JSON list of C-alpha atoms in Angstrom, two decimals:
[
{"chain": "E", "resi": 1, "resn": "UNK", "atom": "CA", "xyz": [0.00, 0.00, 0.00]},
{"chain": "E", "resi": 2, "resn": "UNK", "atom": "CA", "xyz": [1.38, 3.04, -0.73]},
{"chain": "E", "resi": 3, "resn": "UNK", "atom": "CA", "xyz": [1.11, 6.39, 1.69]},
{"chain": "E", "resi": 4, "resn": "UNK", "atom": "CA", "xyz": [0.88, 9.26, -0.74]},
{"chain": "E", "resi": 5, "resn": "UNK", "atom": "CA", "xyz": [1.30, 13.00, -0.59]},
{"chain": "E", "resi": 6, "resn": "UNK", "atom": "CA", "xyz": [-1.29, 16.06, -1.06]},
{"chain": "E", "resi": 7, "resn": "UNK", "atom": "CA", "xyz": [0.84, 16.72, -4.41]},
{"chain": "E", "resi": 8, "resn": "UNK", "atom": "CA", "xyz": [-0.12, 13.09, -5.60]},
{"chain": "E", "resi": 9, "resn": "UNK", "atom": "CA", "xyz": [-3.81, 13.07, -4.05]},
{"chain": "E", "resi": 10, "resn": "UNK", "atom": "CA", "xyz": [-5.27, 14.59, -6.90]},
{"chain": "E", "resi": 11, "resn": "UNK", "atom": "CA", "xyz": [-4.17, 12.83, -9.94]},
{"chain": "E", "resi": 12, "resn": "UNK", "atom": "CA", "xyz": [-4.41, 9.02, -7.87]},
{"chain": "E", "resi": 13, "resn": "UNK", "atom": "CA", "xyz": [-8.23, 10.34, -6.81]},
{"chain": "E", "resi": 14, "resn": "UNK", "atom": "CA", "xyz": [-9.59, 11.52, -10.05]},
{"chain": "E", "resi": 15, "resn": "UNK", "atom": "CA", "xyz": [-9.77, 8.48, -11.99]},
{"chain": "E", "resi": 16, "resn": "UNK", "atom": "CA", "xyz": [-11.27, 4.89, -10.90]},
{"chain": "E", "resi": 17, "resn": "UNK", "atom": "CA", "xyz": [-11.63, 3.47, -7.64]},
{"chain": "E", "resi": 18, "resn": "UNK", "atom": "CA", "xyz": [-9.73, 4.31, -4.61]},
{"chain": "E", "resi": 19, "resn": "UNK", "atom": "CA", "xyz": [-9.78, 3.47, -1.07]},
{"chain": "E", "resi": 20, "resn": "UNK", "atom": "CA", "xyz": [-8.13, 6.01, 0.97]},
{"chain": "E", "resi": 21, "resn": "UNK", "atom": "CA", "xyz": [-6.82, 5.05, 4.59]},
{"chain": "E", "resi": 22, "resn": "UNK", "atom": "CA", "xyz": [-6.33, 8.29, 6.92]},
{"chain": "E", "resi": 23, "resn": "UNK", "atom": "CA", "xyz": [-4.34, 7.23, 9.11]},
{"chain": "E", "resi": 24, "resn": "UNK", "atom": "CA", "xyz": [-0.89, 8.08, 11.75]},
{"chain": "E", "resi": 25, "resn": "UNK", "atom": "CA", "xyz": [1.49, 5.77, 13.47]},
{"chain": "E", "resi": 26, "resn": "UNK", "atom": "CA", "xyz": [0.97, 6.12, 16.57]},
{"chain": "E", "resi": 27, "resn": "UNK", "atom": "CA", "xyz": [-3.01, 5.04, 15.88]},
{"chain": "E", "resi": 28, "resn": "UNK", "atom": "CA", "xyz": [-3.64, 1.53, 17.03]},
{"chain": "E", "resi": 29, "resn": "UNK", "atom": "CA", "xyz": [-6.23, 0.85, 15.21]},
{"chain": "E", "resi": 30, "resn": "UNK", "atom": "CA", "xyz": [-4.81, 2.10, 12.35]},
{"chain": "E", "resi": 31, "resn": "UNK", "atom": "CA", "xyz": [-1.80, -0.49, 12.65]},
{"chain": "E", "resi": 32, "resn": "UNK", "atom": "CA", "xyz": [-4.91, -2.93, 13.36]},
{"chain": "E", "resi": 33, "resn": "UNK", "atom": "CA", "xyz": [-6.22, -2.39, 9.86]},
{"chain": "E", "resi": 34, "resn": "UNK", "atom": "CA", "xyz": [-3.41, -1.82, 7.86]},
{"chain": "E", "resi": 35, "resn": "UNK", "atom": "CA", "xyz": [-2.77, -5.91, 7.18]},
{"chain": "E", "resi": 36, "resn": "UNK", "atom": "CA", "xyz": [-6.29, -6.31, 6.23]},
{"chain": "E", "resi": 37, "resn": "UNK", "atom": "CA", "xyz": [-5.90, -3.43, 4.06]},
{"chain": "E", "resi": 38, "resn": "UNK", "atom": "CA", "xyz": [-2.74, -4.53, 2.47]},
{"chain": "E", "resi": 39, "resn": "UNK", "atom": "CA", "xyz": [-4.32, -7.72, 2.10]},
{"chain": "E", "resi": 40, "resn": "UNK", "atom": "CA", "xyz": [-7.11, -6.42, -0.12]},
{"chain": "E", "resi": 41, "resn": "UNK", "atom": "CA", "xyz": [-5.26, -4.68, -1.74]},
{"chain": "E", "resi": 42, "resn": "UNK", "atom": "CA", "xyz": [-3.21, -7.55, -3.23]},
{"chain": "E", "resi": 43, "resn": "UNK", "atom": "CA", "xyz": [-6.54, -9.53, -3.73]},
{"chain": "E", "resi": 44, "resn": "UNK", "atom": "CA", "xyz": [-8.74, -6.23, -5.66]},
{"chain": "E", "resi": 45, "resn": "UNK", "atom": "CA", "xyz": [-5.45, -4.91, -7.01]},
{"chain": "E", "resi": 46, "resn": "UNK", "atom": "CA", "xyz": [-7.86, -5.01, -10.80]},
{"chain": "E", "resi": 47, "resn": "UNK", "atom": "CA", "xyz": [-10.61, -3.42, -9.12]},
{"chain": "E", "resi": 48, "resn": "UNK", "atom": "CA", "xyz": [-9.17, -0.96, -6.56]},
{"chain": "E", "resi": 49, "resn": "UNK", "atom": "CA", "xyz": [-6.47, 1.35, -5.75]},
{"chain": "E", "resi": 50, "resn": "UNK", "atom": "CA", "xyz": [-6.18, 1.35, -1.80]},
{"chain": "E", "resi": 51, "resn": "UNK", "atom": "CA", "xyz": [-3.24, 4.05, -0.78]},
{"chain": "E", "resi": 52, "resn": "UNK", "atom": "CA", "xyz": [-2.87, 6.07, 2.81]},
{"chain": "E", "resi": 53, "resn": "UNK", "atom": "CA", "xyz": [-2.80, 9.31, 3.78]},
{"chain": "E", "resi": 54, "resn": "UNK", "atom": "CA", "xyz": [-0.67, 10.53, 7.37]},
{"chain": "E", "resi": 55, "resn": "UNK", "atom": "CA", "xyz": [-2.91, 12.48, 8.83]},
{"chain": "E", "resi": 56, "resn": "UNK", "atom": "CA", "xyz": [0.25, 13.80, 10.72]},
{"chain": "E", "resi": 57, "resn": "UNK", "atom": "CA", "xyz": [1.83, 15.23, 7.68]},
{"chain": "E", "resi": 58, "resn": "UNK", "atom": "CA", "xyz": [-0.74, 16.08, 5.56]},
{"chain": "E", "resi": 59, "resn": "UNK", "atom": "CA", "xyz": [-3.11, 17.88, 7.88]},
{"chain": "E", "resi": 60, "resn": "UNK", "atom": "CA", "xyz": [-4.51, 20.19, 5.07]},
{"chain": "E", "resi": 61, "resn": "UNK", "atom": "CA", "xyz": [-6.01, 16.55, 2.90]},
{"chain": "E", "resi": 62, "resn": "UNK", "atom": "CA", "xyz": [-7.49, 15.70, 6.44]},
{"chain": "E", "resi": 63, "resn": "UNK", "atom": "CA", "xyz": [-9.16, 18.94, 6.60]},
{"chain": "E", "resi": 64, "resn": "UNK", "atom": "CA", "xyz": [-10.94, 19.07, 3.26]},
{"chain": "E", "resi": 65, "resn": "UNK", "atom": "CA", "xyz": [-12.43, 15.80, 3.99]},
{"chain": "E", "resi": 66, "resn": "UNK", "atom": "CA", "xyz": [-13.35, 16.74, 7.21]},
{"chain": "E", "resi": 67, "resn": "UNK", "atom": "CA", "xyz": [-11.65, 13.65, 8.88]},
{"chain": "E", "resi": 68, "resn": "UNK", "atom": "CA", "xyz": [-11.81, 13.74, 12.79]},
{"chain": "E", "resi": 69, "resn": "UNK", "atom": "CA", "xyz": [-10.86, 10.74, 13.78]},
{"chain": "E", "resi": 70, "resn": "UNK", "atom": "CA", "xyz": [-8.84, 8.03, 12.41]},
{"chain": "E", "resi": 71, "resn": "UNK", "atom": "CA", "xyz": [-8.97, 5.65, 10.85]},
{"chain": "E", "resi": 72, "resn": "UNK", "atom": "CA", "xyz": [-11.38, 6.98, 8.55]},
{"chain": "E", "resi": 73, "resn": "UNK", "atom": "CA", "xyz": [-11.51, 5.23, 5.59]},
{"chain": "E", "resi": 74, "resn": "UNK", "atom": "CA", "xyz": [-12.44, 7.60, 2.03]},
{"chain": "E", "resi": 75, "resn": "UNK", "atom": "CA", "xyz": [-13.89, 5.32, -1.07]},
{"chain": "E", "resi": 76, "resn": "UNK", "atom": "CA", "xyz": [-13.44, 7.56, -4.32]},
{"chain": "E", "resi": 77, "resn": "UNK", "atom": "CA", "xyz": [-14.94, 6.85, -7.42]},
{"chain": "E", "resi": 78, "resn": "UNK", "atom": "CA", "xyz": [-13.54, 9.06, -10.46]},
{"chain": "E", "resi": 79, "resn": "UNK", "atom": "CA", "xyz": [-12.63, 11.79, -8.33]},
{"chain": "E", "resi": 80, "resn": "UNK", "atom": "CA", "xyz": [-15.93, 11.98, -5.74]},
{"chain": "E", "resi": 81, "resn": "UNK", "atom": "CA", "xyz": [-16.14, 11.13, -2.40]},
{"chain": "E", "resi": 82, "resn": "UNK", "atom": "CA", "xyz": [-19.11, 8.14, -2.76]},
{"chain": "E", "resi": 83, "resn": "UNK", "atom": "CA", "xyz": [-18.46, 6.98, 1.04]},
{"chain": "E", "resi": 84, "resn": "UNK", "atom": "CA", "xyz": [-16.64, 6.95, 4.25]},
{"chain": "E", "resi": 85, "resn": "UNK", "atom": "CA", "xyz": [-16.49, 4.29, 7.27]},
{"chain": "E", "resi": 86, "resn": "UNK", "atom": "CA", "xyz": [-14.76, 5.51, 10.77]},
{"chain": "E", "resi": 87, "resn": "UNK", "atom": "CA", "xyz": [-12.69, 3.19, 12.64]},
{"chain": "E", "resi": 88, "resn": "UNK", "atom": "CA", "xyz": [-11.52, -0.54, 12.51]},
{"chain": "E", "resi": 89, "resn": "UNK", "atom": "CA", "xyz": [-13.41, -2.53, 10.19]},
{"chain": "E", "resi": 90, "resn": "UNK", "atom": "CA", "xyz": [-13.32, -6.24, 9.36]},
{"chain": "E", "resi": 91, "resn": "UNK", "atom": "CA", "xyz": [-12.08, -7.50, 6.00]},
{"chain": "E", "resi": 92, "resn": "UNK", "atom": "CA", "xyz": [-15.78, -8.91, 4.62]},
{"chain": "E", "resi": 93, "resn": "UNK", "atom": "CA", "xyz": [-17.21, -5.39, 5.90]},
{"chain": "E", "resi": 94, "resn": "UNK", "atom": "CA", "xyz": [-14.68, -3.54, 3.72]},
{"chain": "E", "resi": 95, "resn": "UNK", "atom": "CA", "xyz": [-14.92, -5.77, 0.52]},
{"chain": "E", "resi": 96, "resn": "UNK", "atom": "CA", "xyz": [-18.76, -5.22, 1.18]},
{"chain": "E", "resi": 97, "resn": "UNK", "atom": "CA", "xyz": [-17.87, -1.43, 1.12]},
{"chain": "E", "resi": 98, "resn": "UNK", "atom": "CA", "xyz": [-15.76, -1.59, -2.25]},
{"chain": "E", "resi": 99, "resn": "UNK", "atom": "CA", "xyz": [-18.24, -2.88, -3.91]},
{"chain": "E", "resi": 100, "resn": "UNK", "atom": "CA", "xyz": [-20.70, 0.44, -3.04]},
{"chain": "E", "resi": 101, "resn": "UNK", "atom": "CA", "xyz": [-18.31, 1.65, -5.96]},
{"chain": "E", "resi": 102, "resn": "UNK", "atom": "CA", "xyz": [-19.62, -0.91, -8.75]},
{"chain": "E", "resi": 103, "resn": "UNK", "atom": "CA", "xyz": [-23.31, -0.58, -7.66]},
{"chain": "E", "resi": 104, "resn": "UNK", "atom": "CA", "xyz": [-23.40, 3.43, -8.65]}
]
């Protein structure tokens, strides 16, 4: 999985379907769902990007998406925002979630 910057945000976001982990390191939950993220993201690598944002160091991305607490979890589709889960969530719960993106 790959963290990303706000100068990279943009261009990953506007096209397709991403998952976007805002997360920090000293979270635990956030090192809780990192593995099943990772793991999904080997599995749906033809069907979705799934990348992380540091809340830490890019305060400004957690901002415009109004994130207060972490992890949130951002599902993009072409550029738009088209859901958002807050905290841990179990692997069948997030390929459940993914698939909001195919359904619209």
């Amino acid at each position: 999985m790959k963290t990303v910057t706000a100068l990279e945000f943009d261009a990953i976001t506007k096209k397709g379907i991403v998952l976007v982990d805002f997360s920090a390191e000293w979270c635990g939950p956030c090192k809780m769902i990192a593995p099943v993220l990772e793991q999904l993201s080997k599995e749906l690598a033809d069907k979705v990007k799934i990348i992380t944002v540091d809340v830490d160091v890019e305060q400004e991305l957690a901002q415009r998406y109004n994130v207060m607490s972490i992890p949130t979890l951002l599902l993009f589709k072409d550029g738009s925002v088209i859901g958002q889960v807050v905290g841990f969530q179990s692997k069948a719960m997030l390929e459940k979630f993914i698939q909001r993106a195919y359904v619209n």
